[in-house]
Each structure stands twice: as C-alpha cells, then as structure tokens.
PDB file of C-alpha atoms in Angstrom:
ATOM      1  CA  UNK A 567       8.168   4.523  15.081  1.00  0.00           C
ATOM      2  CA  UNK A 568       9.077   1.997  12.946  1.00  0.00           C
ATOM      3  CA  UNK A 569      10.896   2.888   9.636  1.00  0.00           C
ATOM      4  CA  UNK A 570      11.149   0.987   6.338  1.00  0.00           C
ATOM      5  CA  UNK A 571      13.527   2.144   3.709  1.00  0.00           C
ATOM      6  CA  UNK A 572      14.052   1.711   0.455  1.00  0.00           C
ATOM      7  CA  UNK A 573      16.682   2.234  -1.728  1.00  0.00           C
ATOM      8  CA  UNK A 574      16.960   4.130  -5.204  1.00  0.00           C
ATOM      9  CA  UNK A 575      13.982   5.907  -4.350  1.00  0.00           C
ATOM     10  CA  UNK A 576      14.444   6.267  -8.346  1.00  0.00           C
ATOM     11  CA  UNK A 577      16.311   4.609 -10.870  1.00  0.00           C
ATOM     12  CA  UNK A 578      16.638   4.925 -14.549  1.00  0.00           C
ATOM     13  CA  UNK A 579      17.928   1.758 -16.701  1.00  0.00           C
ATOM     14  CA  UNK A 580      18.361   0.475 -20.454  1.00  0.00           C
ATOM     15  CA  UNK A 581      16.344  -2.407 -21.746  1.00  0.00           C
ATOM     16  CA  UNK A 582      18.080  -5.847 -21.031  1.00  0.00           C
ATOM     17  CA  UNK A 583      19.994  -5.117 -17.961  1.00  0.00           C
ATOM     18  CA  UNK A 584      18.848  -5.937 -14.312  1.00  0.00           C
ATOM     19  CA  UNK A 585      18.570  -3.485 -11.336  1.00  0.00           C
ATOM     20  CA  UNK A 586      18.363  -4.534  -7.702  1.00  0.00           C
ATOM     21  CA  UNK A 587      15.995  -2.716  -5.214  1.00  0.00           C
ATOM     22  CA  UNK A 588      16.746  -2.689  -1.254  1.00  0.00           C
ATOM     23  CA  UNK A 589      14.249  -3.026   1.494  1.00  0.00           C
ATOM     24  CA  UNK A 590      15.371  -2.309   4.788  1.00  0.00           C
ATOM     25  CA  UNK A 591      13.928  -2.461   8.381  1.00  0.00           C
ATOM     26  CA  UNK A 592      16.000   0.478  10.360  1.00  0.00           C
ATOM     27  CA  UNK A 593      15.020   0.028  13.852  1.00  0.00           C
ATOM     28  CA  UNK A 594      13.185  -3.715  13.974  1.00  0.00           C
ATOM     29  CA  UNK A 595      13.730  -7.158  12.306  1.00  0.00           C
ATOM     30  CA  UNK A 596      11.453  -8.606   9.744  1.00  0.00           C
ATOM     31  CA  UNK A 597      11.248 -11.734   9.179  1.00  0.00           C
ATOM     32  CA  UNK A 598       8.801 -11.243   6.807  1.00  0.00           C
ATOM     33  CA  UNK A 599       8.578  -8.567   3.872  1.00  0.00           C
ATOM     34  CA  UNK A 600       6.220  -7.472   1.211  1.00  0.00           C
ATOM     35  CA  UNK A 601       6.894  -6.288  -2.317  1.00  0.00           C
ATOM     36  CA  UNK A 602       3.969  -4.634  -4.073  1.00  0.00           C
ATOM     37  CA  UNK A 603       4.131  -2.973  -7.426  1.00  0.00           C
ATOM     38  CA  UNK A 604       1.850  -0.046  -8.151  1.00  0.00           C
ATOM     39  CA  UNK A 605       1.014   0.982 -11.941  1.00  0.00           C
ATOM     40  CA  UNK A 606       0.298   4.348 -12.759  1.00  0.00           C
ATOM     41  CA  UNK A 607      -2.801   5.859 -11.651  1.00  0.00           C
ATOM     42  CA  UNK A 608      -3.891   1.976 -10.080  1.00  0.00           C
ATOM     43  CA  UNK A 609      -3.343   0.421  -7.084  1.00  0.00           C
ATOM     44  CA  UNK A 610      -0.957  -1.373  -5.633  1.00  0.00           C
ATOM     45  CA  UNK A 611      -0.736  -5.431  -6.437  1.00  0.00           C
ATOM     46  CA  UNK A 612       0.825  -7.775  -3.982  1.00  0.00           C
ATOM     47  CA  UNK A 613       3.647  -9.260  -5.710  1.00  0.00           C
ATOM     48  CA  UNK A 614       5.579 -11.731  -3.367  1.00  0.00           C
ATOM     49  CA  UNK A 615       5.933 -12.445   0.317  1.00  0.00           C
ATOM     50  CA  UNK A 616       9.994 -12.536   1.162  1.00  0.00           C
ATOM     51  CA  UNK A 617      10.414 -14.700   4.057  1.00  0.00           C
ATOM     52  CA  UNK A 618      14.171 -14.627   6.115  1.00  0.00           C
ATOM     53  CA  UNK A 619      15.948 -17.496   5.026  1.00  0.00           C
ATOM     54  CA  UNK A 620      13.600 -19.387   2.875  1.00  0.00           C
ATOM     55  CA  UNK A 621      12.416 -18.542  -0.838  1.00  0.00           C
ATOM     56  CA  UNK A 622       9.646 -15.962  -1.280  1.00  0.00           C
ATOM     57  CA  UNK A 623       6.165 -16.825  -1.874  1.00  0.00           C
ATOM     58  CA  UNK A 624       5.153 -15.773  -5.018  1.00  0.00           C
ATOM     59  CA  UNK A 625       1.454 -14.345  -6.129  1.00  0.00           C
ATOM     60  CA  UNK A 626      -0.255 -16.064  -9.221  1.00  0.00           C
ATOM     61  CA  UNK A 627       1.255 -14.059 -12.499  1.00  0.00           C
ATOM     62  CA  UNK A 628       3.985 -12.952 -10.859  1.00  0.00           C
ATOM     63  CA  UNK A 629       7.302 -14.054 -13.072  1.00  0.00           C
ATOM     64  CA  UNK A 630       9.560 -15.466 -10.463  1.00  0.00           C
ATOM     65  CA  UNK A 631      12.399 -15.934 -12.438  1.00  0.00           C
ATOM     66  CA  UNK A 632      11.957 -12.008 -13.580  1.00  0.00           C
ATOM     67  CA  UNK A 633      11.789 -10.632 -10.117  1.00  0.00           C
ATOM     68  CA  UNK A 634      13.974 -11.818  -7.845  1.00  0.00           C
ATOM     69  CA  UNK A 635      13.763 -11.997  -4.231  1.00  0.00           C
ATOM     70  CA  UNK A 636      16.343 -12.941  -1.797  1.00  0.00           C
ATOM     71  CA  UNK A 637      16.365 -12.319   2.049  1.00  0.00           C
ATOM     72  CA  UNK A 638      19.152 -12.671   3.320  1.00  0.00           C
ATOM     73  CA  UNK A 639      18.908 -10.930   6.851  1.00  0.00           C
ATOM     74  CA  UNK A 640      16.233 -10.429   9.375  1.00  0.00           C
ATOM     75  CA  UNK A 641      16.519  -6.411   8.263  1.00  0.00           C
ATOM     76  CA  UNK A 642      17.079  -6.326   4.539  1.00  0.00           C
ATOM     77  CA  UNK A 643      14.960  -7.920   1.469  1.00  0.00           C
ATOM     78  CA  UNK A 644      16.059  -7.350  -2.065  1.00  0.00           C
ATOM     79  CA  UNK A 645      14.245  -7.631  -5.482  1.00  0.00           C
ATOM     80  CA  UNK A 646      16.347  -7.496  -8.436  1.00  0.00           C
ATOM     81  CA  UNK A 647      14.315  -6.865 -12.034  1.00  0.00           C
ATOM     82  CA  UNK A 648      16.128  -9.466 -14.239  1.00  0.00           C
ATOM     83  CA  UNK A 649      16.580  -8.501 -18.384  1.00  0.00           C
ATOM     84  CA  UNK A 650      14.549  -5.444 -17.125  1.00  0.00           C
ATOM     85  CA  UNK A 651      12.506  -4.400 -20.532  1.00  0.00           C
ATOM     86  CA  UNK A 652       9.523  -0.976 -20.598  1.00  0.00           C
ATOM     87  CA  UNK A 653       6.997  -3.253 -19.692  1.00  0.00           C
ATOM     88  CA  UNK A 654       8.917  -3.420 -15.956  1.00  0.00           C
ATOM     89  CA  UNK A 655       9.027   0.521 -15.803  1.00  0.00           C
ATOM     90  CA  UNK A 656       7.133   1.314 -12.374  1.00  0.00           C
ATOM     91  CA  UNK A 657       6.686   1.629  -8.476  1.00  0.00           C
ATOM     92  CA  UNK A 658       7.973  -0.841  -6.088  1.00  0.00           C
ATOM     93  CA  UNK A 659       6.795  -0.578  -2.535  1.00  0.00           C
ATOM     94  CA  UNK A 660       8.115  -2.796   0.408  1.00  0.00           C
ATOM     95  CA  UNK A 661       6.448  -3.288   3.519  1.00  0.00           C
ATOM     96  CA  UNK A 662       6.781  -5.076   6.813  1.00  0.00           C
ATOM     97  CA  UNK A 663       5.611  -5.824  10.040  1.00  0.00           C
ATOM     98  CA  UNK A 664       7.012  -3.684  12.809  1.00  0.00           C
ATOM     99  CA  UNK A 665       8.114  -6.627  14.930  1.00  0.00           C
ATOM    100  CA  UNK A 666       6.536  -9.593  16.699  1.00  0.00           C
ATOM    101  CA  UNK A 667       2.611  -9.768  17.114  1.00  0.00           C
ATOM    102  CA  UNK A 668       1.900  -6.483  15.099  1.00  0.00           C
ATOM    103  CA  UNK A 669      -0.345  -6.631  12.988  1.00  0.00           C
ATOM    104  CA  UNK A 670      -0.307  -3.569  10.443  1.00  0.00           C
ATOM    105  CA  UNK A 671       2.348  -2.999   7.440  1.00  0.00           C
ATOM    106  CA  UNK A 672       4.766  -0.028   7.559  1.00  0.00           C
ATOM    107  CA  UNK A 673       5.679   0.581   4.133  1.00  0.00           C
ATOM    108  CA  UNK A 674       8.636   1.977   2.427  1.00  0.00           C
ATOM    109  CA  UNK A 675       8.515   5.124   0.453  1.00  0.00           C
ATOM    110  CA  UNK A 676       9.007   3.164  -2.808  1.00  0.00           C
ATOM    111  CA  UNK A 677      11.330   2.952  -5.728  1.00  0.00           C
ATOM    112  CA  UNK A 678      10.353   4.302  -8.961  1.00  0.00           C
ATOM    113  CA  UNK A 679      11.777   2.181 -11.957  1.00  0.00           C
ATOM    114  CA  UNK A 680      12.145   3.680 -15.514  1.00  0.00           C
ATOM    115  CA  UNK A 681      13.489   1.178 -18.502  1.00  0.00           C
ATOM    116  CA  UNK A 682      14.461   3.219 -21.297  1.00  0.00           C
TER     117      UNK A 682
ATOM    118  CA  UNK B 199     -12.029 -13.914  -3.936  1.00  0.00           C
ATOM    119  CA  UNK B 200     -12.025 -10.517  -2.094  1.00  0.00           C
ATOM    120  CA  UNK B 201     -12.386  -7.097  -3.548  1.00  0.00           C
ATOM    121  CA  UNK B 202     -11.959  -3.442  -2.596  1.00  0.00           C
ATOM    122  CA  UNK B 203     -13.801  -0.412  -4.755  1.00  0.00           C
ATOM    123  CA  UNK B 204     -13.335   2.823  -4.211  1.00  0.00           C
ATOM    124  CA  UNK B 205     -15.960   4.319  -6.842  1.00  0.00           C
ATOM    125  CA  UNK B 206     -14.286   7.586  -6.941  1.00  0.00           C
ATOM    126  CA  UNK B 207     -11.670   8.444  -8.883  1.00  0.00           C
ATOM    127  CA  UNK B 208     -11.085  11.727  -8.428  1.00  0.00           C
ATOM    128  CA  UNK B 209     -12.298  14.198  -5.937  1.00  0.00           C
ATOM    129  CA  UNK B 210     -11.772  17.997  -5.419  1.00  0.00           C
ATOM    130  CA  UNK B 211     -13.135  19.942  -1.978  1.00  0.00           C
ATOM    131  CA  UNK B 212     -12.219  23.617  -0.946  1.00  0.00           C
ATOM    132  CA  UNK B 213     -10.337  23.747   1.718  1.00  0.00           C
ATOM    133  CA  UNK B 214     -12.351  23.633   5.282  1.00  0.00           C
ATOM    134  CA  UNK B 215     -14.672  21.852   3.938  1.00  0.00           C
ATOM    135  CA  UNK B 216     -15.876  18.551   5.092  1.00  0.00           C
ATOM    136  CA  UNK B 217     -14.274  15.302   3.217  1.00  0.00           C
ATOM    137  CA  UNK B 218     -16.048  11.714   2.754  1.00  0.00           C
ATOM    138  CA  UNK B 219     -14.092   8.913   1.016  1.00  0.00           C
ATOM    139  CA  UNK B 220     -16.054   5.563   0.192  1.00  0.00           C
ATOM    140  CA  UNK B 221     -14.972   2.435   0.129  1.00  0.00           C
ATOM    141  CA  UNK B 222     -17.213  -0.751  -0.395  1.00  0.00           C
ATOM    142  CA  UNK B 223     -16.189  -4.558  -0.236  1.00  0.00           C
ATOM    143  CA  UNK B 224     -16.442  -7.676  -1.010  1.00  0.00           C
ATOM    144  CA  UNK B 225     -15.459 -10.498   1.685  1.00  0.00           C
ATOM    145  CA  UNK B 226     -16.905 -13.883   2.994  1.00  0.00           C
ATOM    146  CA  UNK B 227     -16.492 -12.612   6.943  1.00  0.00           C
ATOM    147  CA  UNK B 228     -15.904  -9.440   8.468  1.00  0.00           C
ATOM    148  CA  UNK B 229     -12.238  -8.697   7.073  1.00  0.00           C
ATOM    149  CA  UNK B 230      -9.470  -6.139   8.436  1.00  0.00           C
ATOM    150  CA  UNK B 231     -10.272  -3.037   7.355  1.00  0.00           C
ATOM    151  CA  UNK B 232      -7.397  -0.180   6.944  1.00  0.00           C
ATOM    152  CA  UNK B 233      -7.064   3.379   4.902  1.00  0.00           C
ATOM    153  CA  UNK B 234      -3.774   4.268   3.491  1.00  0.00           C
ATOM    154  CA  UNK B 235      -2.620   8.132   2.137  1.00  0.00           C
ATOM    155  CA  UNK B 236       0.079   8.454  -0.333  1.00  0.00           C
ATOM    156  CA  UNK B 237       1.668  11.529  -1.513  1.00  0.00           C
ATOM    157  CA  UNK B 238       2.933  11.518  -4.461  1.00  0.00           C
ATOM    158  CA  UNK B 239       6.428   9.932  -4.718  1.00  0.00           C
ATOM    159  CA  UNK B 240       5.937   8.469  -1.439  1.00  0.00           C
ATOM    160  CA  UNK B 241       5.192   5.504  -0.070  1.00  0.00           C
ATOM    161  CA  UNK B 242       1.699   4.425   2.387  1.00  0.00           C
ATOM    162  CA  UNK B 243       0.851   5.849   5.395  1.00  0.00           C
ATOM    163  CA  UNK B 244      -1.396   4.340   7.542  1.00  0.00           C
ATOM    164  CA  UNK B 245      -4.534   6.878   9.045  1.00  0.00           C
ATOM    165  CA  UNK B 246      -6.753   4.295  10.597  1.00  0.00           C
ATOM    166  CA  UNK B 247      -7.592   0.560  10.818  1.00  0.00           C
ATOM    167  CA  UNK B 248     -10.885  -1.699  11.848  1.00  0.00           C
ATOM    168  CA  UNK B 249     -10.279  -5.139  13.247  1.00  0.00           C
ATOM    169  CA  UNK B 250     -13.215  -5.142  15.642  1.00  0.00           C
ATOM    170  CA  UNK B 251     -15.436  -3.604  18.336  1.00  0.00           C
ATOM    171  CA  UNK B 252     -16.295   0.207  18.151  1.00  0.00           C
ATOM    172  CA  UNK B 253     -17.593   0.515  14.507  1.00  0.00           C
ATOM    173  CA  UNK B 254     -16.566   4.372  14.768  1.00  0.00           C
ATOM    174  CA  UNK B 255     -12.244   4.188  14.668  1.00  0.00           C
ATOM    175  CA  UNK B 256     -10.564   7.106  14.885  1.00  0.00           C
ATOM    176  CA  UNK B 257      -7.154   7.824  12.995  1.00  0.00           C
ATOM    177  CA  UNK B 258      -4.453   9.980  12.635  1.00  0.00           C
ATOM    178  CA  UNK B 259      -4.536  14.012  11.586  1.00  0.00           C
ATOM    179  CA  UNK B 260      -8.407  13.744  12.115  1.00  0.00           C
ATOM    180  CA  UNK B 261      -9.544  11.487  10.276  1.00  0.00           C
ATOM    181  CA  UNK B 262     -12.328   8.834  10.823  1.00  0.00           C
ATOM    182  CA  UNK B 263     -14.140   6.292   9.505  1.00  0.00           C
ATOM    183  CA  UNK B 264     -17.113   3.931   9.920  1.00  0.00           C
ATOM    184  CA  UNK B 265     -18.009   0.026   9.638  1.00  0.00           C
ATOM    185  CA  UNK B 266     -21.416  -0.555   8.436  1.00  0.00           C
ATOM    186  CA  UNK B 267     -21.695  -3.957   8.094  1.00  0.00           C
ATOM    187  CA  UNK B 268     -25.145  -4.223   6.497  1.00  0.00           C
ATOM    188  CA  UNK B 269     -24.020  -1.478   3.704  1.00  0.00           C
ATOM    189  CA  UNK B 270     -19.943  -3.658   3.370  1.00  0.00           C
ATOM    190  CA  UNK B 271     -18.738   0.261   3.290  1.00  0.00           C
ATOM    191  CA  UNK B 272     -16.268   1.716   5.354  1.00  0.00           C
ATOM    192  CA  UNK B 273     -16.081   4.815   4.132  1.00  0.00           C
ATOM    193  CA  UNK B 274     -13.954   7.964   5.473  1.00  0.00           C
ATOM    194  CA  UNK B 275     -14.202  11.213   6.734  1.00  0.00           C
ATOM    195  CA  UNK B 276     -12.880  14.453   7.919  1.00  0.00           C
ATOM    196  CA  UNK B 277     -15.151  17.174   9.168  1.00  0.00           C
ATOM    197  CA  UNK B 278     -12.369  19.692   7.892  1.00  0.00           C
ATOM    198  CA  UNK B 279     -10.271  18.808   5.441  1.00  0.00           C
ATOM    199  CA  UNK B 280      -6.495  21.009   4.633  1.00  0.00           C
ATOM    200  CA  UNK B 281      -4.752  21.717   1.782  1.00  0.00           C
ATOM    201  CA  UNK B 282      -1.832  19.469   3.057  1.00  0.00           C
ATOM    202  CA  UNK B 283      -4.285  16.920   2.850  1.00  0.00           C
ATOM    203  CA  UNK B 284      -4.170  16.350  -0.932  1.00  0.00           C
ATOM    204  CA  UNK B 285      -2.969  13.043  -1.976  1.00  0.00           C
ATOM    205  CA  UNK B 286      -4.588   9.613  -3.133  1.00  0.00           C
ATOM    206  CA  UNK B 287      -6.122   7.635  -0.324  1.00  0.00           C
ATOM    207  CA  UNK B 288      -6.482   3.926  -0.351  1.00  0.00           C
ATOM    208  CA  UNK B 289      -9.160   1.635   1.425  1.00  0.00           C
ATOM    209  CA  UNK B 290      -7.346  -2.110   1.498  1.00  0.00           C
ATOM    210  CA  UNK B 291      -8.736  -5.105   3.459  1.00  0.00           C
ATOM    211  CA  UNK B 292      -7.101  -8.623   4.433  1.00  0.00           C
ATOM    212  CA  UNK B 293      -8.532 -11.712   5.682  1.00  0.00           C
ATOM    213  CA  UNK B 294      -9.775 -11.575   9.699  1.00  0.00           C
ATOM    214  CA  UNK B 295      -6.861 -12.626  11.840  1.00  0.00           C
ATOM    215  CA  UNK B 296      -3.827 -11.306   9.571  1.00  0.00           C
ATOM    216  CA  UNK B 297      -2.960  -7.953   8.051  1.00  0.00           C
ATOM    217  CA  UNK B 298      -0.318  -9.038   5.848  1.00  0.00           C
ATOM    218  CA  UNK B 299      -2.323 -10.331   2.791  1.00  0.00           C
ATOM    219  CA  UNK B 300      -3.598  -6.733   1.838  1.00  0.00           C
ATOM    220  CA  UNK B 301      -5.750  -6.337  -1.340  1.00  0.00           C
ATOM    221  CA  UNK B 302      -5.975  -2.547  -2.264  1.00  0.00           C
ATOM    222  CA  UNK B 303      -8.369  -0.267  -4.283  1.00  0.00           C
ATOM    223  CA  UNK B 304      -7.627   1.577  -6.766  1.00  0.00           C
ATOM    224  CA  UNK B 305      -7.790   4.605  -4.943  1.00  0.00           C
ATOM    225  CA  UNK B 306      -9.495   8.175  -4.673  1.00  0.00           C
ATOM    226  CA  UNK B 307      -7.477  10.842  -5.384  1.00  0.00           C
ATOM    227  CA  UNK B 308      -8.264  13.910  -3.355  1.00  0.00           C
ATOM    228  CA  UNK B 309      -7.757  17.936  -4.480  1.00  0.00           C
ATOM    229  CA  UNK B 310      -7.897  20.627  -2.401  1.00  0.00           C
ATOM    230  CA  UNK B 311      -8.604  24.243  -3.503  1.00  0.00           C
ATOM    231  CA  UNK B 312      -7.769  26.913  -1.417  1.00  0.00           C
TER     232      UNK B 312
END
C-alpha cells in the first residue's frame, strides 16, 4: 500500500532557530500534500495544502512566513518552522493522495517538535 | 462552515466487549464521511469511509459504522472490541466530491481493560 514518511519522527530544538520537517511519498507521486498540526490532546488542524511546483495554499491563521513550505518534487514536501519559539512545540502530520483519482489521505506517522 | 463533534472524550470498555464511537456533524449536503485511529506517536490510519450508497460501510480489523442522515451521526462500532484496539479515534468529514479538505474532531480516546 501506499506509504508516507516523515522525517524526525522527533526533534528537540532551542528557541530562535528553525528546523525543517520531510514528507515523503515512497512508492507514488504526489502532487499534492497536506500538513496538519495536532495540539495535545485536540485534533488535528489543516495547516497548508503544498502543491508540486507552485506555492502552498495556506489556511486562514496560518503564519506563512513562520512555516515554510516548499515542494520541490512530485515525492517530497518540506515544512521548515522559521525562529521556532515554545509556542511551535507540537505534532506535524503530512498526508497525501495515493496517486491519480484516489480519493482518501494516507498520512505520515508525524513529527513531534519540542522548542526548549 | 462545517463541523465534526465527537462528544466523548474519553472512553474505557473491558476487553470483548462491544465498542460504539459517535460522531455528529454539521454540513450543508451529505459530506465524505471517514474514521481515523491513531496510536500514540503515530500517525492516522484509515478504518472506514462513507461517500455514498450502502449506509452500513464496513472497515478494516472489524470495524463498522453507520450513516443516518436524519440523526447527521455516523457513529462507530465493533461488536468485540481488543486490547490492541486502544488508541484515539477520529471521525473527520470533507466537502462531497473531494477528500482532501478534511476537518477533524477532536477525538475519542478509547481504553481497554483486560
């Protein structure tokens, strides 16, 4: 089946500096990926759409120039926490659709972001 | 604007016994329907979806659930539930034609005592 991975599956930072987050597709090409960003104990918010080529679509609130998302392949998305402070500290979860004409999200296994 | 609520938080069953999950929504049409599981550190896995037709869908590692349109639940169940079956359970919907603009509950969290 299809696979999304993500990569640190945890990572641990100081206040002020910025950490990058990779989403991959292993077996299928996305053209289109999903970052969501789950707070403890709530549920998971849509933060962006990253589209191949193009600049991501971002949701209302969401602080484009604080989470950046570049797409630079048909299998890999990246979001990179900019000046990361506390506030930042949680779960990032990618997701993408398993090819052409599917129509459910395979999600990565998240990345768990502490700022110290 | 659509909504998802899952109205419990927190549920514990003994192990074998049955399992329901609700989930009621808010949406202009009929909307894509889905459950999600998570385990902790983990990321979603689907167990079943609703687009249309049968209002009964069957999912993965028995689980089912059911589209009552009059009551806007779709609420799931498992006639016996596991102890590997602990973990938080989502109910998300998206807009009829496109299962990419998900809006998620907050989630039931599920114990199992053995």
């Amino acid at each position: 089946g299809a696979v999304v991975s993500q990569h640190p599956s945890r990572v641990i930072c100081k206040s002020g500096t910025s950490v990058k987050i990779e989403c991959r597709s292993l077996d299928f090409q996305a053209t289109t990926m999903f970052w969501y960003r789950q707070f403890p104990k709530k549920s998971l918010m849509l933060m962006a759409t990253s589209n191949e080529g193009s600049k991501a679509t971002y949701e209302q609130g969401v602080e484009k120039d604080k989470f950046l998302i570049n797409h630079a392949s048909l299998t890999l998305s990246t979001l990179t926490v900019t000046s990361a402070h506390p506030e930042d500290s949680s779960f990032y979860i990618c997701s993408a659709f398993s090819g052409a004409g599917a129509n459910v999200l395979t999600f990565g296994a998240g990345s768990r972001l502490t700022v110290l | 604007a659509q909504s998802v609520t899952q109205p419990d938080i927190h549920i514990t069953v003994s192990e074998g016994a049955s399992l329901e999950l609700r989930c009621n929504y808010s949406y202009g049409a009929t909307p894509y329907l889905f459950w999600y599981v998570q385990s902790p550190g983990q990321g979603l896995q689907l167990l079943l979806k609703y687009f249309s037709g049968d209002t009964l869908v069957q999912g993965i590692k028995g689980f089912e659930a059911e589209f009552k349109r009059s009551q806007s639940s779709f609420n799931l169940r498992k006639p016996s539930v596991h102890w590997s079956d602990a973990a938080e359970y989502f109910c998300a919907v998206a807009p009829p034609g496109t299962a990419s603009k998900l809006t998620f509950g907050t989630g039931t969290r599920l114990q199992v005592t053995l």
